Coordinates of C-alpha atoms and ligand atoms in Angstrom, one line a residue:
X1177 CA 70.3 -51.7 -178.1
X1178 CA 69.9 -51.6 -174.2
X1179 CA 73.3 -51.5 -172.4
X1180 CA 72.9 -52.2 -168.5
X1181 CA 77.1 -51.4 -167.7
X1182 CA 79.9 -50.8 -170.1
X1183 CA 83.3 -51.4 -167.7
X1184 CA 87.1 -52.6 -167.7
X1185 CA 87.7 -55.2 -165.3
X1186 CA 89.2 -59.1 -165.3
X1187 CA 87.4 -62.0 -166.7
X1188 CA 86.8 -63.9 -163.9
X1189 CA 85.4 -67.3 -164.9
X1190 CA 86.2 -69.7 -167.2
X1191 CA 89.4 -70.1 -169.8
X1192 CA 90.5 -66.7 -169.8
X1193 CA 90.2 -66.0 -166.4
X1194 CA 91.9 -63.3 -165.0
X1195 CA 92.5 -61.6 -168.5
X1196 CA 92.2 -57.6 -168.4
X1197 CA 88.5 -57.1 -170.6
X1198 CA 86.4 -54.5 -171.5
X1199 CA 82.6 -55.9 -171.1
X1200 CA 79.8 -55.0 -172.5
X1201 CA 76.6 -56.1 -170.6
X1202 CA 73.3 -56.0 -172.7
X1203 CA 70.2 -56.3 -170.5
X1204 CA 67.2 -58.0 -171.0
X1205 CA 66.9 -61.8 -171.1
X1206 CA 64.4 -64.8 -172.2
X1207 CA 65.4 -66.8 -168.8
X1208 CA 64.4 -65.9 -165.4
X1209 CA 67.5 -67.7 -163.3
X1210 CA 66.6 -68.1 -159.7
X1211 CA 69.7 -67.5 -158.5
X1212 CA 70.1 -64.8 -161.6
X1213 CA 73.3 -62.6 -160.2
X1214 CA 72.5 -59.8 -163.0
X1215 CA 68.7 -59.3 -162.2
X1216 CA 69.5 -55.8 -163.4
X1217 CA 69.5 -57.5 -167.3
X1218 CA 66.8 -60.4 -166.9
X1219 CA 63.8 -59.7 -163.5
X1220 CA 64.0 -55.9 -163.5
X1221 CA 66.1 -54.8 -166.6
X1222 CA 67.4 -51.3 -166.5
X1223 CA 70.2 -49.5 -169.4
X1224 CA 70.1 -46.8 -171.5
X1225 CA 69.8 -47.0 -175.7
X1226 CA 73.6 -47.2 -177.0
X1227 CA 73.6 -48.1 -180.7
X1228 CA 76.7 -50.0 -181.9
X1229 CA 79.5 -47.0 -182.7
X1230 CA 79.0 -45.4 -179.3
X1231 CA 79.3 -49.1 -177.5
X1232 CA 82.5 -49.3 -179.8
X1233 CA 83.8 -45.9 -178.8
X1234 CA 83.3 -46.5 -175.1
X1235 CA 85.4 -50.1 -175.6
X1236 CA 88.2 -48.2 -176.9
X1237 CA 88.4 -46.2 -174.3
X1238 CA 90.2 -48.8 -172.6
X1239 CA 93.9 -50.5 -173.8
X1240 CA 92.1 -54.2 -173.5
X1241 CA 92.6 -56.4 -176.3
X1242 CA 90.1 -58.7 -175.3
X1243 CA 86.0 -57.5 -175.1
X1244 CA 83.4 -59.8 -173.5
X1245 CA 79.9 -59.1 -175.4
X1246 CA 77.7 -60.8 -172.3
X1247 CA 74.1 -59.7 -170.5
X1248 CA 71.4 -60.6 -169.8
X1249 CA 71.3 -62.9 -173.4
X1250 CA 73.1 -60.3 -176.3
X1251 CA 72.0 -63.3 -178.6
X1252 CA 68.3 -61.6 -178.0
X1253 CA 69.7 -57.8 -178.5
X1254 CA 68.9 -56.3 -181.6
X1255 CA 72.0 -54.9 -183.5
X1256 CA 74.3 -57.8 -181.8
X1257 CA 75.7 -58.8 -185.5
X1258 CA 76.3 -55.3 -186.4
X1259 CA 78.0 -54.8 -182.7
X1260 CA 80.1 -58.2 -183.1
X1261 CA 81.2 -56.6 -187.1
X1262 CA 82.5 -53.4 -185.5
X1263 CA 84.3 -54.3 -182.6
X1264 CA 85.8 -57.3 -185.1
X1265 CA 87.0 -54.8 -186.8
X1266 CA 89.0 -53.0 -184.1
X1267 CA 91.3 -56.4 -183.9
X1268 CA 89.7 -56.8 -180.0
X1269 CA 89.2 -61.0 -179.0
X1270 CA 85.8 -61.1 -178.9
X1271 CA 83.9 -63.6 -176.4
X1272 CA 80.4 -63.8 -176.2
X1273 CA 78.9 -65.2 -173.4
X1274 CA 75.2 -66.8 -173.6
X1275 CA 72.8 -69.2 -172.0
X1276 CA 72.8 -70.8 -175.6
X1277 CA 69.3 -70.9 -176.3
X1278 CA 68.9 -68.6 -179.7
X1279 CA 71.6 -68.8 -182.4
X1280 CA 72.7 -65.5 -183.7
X1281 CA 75.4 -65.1 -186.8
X1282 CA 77.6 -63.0 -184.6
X1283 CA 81.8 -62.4 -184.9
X1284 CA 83.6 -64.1 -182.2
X1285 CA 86.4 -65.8 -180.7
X1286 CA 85.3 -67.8 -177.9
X1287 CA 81.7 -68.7 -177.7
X1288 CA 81.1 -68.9 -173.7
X1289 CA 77.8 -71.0 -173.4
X1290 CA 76.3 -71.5 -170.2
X1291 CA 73.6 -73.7 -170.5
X1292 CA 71.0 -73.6 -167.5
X1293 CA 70.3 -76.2 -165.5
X1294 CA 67.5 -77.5 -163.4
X1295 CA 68.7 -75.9 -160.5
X1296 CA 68.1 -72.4 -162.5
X1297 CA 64.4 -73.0 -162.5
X1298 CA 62.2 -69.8 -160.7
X1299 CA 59.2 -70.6 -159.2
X1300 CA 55.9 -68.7 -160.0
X1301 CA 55.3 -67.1 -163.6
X1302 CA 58.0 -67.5 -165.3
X1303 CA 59.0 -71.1 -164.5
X1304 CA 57.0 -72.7 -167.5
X1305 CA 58.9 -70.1 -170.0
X1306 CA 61.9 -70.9 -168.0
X1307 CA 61.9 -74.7 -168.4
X1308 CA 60.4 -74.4 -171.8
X1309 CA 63.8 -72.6 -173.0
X1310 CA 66.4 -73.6 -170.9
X1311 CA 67.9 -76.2 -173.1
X1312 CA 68.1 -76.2 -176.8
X1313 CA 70.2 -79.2 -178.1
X1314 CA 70.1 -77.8 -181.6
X1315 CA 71.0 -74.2 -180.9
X1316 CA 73.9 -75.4 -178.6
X1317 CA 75.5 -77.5 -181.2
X1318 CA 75.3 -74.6 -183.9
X1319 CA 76.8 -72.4 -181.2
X1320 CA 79.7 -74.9 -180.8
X1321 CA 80.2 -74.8 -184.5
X1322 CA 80.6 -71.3 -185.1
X1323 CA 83.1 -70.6 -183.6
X1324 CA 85.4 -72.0 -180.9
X1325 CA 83.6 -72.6 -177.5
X1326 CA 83.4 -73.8 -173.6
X1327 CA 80.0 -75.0 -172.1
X1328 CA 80.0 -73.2 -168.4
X1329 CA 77.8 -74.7 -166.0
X1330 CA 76.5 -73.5 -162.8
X1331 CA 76.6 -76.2 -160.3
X1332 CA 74.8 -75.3 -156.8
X1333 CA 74.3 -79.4 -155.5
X1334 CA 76.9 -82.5 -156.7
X1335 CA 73.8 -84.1 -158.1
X1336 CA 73.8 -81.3 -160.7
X1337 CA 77.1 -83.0 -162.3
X1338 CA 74.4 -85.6 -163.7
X1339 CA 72.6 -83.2 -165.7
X1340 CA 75.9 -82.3 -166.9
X1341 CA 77.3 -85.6 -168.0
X1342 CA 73.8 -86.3 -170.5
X1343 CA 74.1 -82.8 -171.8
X1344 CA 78.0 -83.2 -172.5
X1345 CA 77.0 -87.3 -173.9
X1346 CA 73.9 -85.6 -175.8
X1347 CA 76.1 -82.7 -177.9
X1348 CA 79.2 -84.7 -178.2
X1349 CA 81.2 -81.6 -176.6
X1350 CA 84.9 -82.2 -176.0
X1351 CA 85.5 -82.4 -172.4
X1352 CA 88.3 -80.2 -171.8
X1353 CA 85.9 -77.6 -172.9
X1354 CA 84.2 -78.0 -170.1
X1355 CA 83.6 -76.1 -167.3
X1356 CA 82.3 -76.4 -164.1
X1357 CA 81.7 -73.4 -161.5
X1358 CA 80.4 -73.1 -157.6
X1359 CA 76.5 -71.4 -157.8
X1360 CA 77.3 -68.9 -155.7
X1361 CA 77.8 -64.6 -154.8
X1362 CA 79.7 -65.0 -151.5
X1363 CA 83.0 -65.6 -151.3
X1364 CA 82.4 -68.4 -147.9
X1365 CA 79.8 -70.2 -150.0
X1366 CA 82.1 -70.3 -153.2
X1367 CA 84.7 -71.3 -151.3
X1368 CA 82.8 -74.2 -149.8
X1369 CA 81.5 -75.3 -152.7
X1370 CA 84.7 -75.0 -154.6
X1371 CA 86.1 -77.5 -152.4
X1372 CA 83.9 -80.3 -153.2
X1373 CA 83.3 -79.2 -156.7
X1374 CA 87.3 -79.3 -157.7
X1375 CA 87.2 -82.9 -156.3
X1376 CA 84.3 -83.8 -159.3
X1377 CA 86.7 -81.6 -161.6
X1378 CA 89.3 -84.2 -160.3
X1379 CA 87.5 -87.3 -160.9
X1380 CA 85.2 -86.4 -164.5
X1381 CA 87.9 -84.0 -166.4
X1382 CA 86.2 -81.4 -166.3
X1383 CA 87.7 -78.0 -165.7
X1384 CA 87.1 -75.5 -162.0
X1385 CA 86.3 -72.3 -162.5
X1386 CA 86.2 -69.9 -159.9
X1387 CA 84.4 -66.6 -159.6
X1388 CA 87.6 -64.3 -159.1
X1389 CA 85.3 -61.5 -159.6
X1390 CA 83.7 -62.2 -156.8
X1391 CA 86.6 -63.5 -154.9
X1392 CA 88.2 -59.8 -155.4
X1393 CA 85.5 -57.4 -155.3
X1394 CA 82.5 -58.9 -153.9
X1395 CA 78.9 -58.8 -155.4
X1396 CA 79.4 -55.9 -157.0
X1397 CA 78.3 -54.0 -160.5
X1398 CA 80.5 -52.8 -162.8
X1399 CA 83.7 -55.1 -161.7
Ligands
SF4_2198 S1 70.4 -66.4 -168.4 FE1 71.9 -65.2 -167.3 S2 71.0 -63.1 -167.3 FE2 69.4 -64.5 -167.9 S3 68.3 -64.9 -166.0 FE3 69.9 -66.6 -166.3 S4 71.7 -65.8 -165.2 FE4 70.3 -64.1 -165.4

């Protein structure tokens, strides 16, 4: 399978935020993200061929317990159930992190779904395949079945919170599980749409994320 970056770093979004992981980025994607802030895995994919004991070997490498399988999509990565069996094995938490538009039978601990939302859509040739994909009510309620699970959304414009509130409605999700972040690779922009992003947190129940990635090392690989 194509690896873009195998590195130890923090988590920095969602419920395990700030806990010491080992990730495993798989590149190549089915979505074309406008504001895509991996283009390395989706527009202009680049990794070398790891198959699934080397990625293992280069995970233990590092004293995390936790390992964040993410991309690009790893649902679309050949060998991902194989990959997910071995580092199972190890004893390592495994999250797998997805845009929740293909179902694979992979081990896991926290299913991090992302589902994309309108304000993902690219112009020019990939925005049919784009819009096409971007949300599969059937694949996201398996995924949320499988294993235990937060729905991360992107949110670039307060208007995108509407999109949010059907999806959540549509899939029944539990809204603690629920997590809303700033659209965003700057730490001034993420900070300003933090500000009136935590207030909607405030008001629907949904939970803030924040990019500490970004907040600590900038738009950076490998971090
Ligand atoms: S799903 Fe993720 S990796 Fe794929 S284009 Fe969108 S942001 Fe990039």
């Amino acid at each position: 399978m194509r690896i873009a970056e195998i590195f130890y770093s923090v988590q920095g979004e969602g419920s395990l935020v700030g806990m010491p992981s080992v990730f495993v980025r798989t590149s190549g994607c089915n979505l074309r993200c406008v504001w895509c802030d991996t283009p390395y895995t989706s527009w202009e994919p680049e990794g070398e061929e790891y198959n699934p004991a080397a990625i293992v070997a280069e995970v233990e490498r590092h004293p995390a317990k936790h390992v964040v399988v993410t991309g690009g999509e790893p649902m679309i990565a050949p060998e991902i159930v194989e990959l997910t069996g071995r580092l199972r094995a190890t004893g390592r938490h495994i999250t797998i992190e997805t845009a929740g538009t293909i179902f694979a039978p992979v081990q896991c601990d926290l299913m991090s779904i992302s589902p994309k939302l309108a304000n993902s859509t690219p112009e020019g040739r990939w925005a049919a395949q784009h819009e096409r994909l971007r949300l599969q009510p059937k694949v996201l309620k398996r995924l949320m079945e499988h294993c235990d699970y937060q729905l991360k959304f992107v949110i670039a414009a307060a208007e995108d919170t509407a999109e949010v509130e059907h999806l959540v409605f549509e899939l029944g999700a539990d809204r603690t599980k629920v997590i809303l972040m700033p659209e965003g690779v700057d730490p001034g922009v993420l900070r300003e749409r933090g500000l009136w992003l935590a207030e909607i947190c405030k008001m629907s129940g949904f939970r803030f994320s924040p990019r500490l990635h970004v907040d600590l090392y900038g738009n950076r690989r490998g971090i």
